[in-house]
Short mmCIF file of C-alpha atoms and ligand atoms in Angstrom, two decimals:
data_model
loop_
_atom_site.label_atom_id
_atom_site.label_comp_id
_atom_site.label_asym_id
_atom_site.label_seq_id
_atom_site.Cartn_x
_atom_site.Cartn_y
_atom_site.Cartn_z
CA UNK A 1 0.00 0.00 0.00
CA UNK A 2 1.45 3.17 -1.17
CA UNK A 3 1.85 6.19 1.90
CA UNK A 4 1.37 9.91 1.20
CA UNK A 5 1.85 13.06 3.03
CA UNK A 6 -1.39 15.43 2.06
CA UNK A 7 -0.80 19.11 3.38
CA UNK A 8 -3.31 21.79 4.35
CA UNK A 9 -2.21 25.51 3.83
CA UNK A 10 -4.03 28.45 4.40
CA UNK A 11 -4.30 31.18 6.89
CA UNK A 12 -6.53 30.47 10.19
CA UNK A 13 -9.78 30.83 9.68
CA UNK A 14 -10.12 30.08 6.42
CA UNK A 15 -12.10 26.19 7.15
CA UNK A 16 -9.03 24.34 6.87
CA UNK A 17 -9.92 21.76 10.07
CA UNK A 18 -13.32 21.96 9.21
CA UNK A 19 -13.08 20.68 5.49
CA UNK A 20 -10.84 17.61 6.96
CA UNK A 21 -13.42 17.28 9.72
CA UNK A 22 -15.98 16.91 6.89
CA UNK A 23 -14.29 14.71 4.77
CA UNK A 24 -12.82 12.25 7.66
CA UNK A 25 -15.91 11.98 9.93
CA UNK A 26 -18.82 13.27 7.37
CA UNK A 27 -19.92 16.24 10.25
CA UNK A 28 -19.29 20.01 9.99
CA UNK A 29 -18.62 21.46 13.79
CA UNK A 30 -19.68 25.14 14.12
CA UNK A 31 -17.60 25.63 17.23
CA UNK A 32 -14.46 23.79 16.02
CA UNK A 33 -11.41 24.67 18.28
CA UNK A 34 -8.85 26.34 16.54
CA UNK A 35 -5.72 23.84 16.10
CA UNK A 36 -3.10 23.96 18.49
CA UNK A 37 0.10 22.99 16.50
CA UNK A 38 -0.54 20.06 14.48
CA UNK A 39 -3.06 17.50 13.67
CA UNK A 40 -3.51 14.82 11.29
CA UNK A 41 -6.31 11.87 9.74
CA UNK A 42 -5.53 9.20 7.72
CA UNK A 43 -7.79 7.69 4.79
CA UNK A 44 -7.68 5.29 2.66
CA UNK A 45 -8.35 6.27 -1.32
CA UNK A 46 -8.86 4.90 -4.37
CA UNK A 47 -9.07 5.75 -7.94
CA UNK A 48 -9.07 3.13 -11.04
CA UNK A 49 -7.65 0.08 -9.39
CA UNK A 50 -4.83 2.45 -7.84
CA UNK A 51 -5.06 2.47 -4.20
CA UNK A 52 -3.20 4.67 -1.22
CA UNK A 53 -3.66 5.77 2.40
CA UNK A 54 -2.92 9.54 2.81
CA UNK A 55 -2.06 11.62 6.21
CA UNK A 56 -3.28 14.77 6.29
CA UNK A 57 -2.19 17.41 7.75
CA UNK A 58 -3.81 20.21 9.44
CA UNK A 59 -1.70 23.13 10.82
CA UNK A 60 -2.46 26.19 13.32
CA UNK A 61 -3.21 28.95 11.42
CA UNK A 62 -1.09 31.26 13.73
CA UNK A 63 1.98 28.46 13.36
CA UNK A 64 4.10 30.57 11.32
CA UNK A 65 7.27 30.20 12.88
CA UNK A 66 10.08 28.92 9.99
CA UNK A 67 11.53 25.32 11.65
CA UNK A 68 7.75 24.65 12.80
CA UNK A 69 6.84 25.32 9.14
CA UNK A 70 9.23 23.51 7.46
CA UNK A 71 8.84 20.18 9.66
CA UNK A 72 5.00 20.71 8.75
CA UNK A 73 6.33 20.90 5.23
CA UNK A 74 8.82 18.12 5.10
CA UNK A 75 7.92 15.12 3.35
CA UNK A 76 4.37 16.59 1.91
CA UNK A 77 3.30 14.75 -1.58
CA UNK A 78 0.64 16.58 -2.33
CA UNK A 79 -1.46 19.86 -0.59
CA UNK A 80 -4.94 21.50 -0.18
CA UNK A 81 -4.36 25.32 -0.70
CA UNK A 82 -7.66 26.92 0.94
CA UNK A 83 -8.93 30.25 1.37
CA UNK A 84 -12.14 31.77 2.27
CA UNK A 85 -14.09 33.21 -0.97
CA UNK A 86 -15.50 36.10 1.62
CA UNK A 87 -12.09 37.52 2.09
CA UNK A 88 -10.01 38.44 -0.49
CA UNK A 89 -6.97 38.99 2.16
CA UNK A 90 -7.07 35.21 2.40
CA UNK A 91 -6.62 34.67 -1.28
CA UNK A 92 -2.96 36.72 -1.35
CA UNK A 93 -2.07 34.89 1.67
CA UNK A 94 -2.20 31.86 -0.04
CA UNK A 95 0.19 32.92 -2.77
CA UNK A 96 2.77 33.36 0.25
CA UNK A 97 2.17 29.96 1.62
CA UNK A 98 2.07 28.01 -1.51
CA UNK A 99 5.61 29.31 -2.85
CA UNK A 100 7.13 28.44 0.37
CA UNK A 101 5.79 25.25 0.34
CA UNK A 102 7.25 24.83 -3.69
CA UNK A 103 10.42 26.36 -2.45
CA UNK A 104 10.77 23.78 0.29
CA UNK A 105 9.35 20.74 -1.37
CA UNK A 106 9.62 21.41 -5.30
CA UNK A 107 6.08 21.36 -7.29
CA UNK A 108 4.02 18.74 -5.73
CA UNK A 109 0.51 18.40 -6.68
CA UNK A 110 -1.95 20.91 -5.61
CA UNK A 111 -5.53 21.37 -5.08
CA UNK A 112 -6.73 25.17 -4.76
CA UNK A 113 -9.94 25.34 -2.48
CA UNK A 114 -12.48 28.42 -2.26
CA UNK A 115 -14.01 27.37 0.79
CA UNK A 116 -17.41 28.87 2.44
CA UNK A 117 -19.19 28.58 -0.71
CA UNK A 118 -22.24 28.58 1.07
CA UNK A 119 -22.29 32.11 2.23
CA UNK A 120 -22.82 33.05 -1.27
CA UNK A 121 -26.57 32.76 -0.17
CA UNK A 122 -25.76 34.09 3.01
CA UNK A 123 -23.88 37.83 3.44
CA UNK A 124 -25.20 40.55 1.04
CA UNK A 125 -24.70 40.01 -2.27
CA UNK A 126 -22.57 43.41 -2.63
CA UNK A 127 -20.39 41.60 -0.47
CA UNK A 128 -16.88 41.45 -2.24
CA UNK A 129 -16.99 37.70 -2.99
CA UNK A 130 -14.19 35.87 -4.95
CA UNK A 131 -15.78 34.38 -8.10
CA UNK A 132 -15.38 30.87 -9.56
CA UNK A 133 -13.60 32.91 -12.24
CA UNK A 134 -11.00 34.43 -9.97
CA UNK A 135 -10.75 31.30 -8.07
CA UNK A 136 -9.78 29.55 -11.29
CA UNK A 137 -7.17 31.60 -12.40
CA UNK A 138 -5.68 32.13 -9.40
CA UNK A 139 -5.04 27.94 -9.36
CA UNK A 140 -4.23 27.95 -13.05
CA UNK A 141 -1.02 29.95 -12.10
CA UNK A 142 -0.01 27.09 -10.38
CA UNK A 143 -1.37 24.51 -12.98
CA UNK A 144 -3.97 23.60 -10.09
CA UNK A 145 -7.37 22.22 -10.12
CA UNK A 146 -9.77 24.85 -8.60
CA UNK A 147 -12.80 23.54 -6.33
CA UNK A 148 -15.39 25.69 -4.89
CA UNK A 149 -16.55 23.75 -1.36
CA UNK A 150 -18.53 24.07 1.73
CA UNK A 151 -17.52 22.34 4.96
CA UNK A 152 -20.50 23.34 6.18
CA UNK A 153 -22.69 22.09 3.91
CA UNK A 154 -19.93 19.71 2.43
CA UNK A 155 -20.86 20.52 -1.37
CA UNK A 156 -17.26 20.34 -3.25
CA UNK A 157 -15.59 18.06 0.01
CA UNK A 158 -15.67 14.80 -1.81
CA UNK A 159 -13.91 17.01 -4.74
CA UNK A 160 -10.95 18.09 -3.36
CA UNK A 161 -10.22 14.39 -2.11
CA UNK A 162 -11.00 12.89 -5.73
CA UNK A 163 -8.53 15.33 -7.41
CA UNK A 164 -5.69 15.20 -4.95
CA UNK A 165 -6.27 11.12 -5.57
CA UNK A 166 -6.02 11.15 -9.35
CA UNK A 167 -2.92 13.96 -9.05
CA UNK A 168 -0.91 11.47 -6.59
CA UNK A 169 -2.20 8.23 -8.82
CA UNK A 170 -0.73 9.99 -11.98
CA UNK A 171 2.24 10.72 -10.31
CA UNK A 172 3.03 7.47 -8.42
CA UNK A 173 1.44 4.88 -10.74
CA UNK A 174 3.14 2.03 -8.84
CA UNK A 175 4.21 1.27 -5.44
CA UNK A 176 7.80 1.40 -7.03
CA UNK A 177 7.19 4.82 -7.74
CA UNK A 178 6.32 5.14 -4.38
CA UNK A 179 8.06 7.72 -2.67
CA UNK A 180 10.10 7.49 0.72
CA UNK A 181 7.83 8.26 3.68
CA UNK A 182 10.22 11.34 4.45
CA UNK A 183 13.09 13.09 2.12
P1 LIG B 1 -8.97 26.90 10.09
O1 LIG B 1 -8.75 25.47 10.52
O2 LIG B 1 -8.54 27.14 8.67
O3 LIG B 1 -8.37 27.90 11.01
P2 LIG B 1 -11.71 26.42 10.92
O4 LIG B 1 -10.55 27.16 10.08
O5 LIG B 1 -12.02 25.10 10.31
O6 LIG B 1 -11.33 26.43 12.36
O7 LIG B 1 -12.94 27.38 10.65
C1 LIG B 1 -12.89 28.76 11.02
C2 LIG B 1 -14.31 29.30 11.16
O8 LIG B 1 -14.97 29.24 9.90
C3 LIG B 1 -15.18 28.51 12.12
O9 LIG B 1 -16.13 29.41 12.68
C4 LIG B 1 -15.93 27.55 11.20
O10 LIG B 1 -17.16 27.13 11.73
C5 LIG B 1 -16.14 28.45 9.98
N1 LIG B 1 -16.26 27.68 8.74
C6 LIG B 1 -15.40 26.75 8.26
N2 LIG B 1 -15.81 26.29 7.07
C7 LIG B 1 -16.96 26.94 6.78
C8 LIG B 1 -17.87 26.90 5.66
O11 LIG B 1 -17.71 26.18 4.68
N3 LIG B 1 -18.94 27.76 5.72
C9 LIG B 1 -19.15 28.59 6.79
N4 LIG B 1 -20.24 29.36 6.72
N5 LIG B 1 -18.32 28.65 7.84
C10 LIG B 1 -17.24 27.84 7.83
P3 LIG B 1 -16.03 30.00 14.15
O12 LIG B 1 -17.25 30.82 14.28
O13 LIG B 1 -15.99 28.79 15.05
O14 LIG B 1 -14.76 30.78 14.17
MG1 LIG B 2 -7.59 24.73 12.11
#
């Protein structure tokens, strides 16, 4: 069985423990703690006959400090790049976060996320919202797949897990390709 490192970035507050919460246990938390240094689920995926358990990481937003970061880092296969489509702040974050993680760990697979879709329906629609459009081109930069998603009311979840599956199955065919667990 083939082993994979699966990072979440994004700043804190963005959804990042509650999409994993979604996806792991199926339940959306509205009082989620924030995460205190560093958590992590493990799954088991499959795609096509090609078949892997991934560990995914979930960081503290305010865990910015550069060792902590690259431990978080080390190792990582493939990554969830999320931010919030209410705040456009989050968005240019990202950018930050996702070349540090390329400097550190070359360009692994990635998965851009627009998470909170569901207060499109929500906040006024003057709100300054990032579109679909924006979203996409902002993960195009980094040849990414771009999913809008709700943990809350889990539309796009199952998503972001199917195309970080296919990007690690193209990648790593066969257990020979198989990376080392760490290095
Ligand atoms: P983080 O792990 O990236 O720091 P969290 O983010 O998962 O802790 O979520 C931060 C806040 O956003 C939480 O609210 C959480 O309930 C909310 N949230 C996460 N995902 C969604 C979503 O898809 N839609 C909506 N509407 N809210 C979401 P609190 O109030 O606990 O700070
Ligand atoms: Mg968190």
């Amino acid at each position: 069985m083939m082993f994979f490192k699966v990072l979440f970035l994004g700043e804190g507050g963005v959804g990042k423990t509650s999409l994993l919460k979604r996806y792991v246990e199926g339940i959306f938390t509205e009082d989620m703690k924030q995460t205190v240094g560093v958590d992590f689920a493990s799954c088991e995926v499959a795609c096509d006959g090609w078949e892997a358990t991934l560990q995914i990481w979930d960081l503290a937003g305010q865990m910015h400090f550069r060792d902590l970061v690259s431990y978080y880092f080390a190792g990582g296969r493939a990554a969830i790049a999320v931010f919030d489509i209410t705040m456009l702040t989050t968005m240019d974050a990202l950018e930050d976060w996702i070349s540090r993680l390329f400097n550190a760990e070359g360009e692994i697979p990635l998965v851009v996320v627009g998470n909170k879709g569901d207060l499109r329906g929500v906040l006024p629609s003057a709100h300054p919202f990032i579109s679909p459009e924006v979203g996409r081109r902002f993960a195009e930069k980094y040849g990414a797949p771009y999913v809008e998603a709700s943990a809350k009311d889990g539309s796009g979840v199952p998503k972001i897990f199917d195309h970080i599956t296919r990007l690690l199955a193209e990648r790593y065919p066969t257990p020979e390709d198989s990376p080392p667990l760490f290095g």
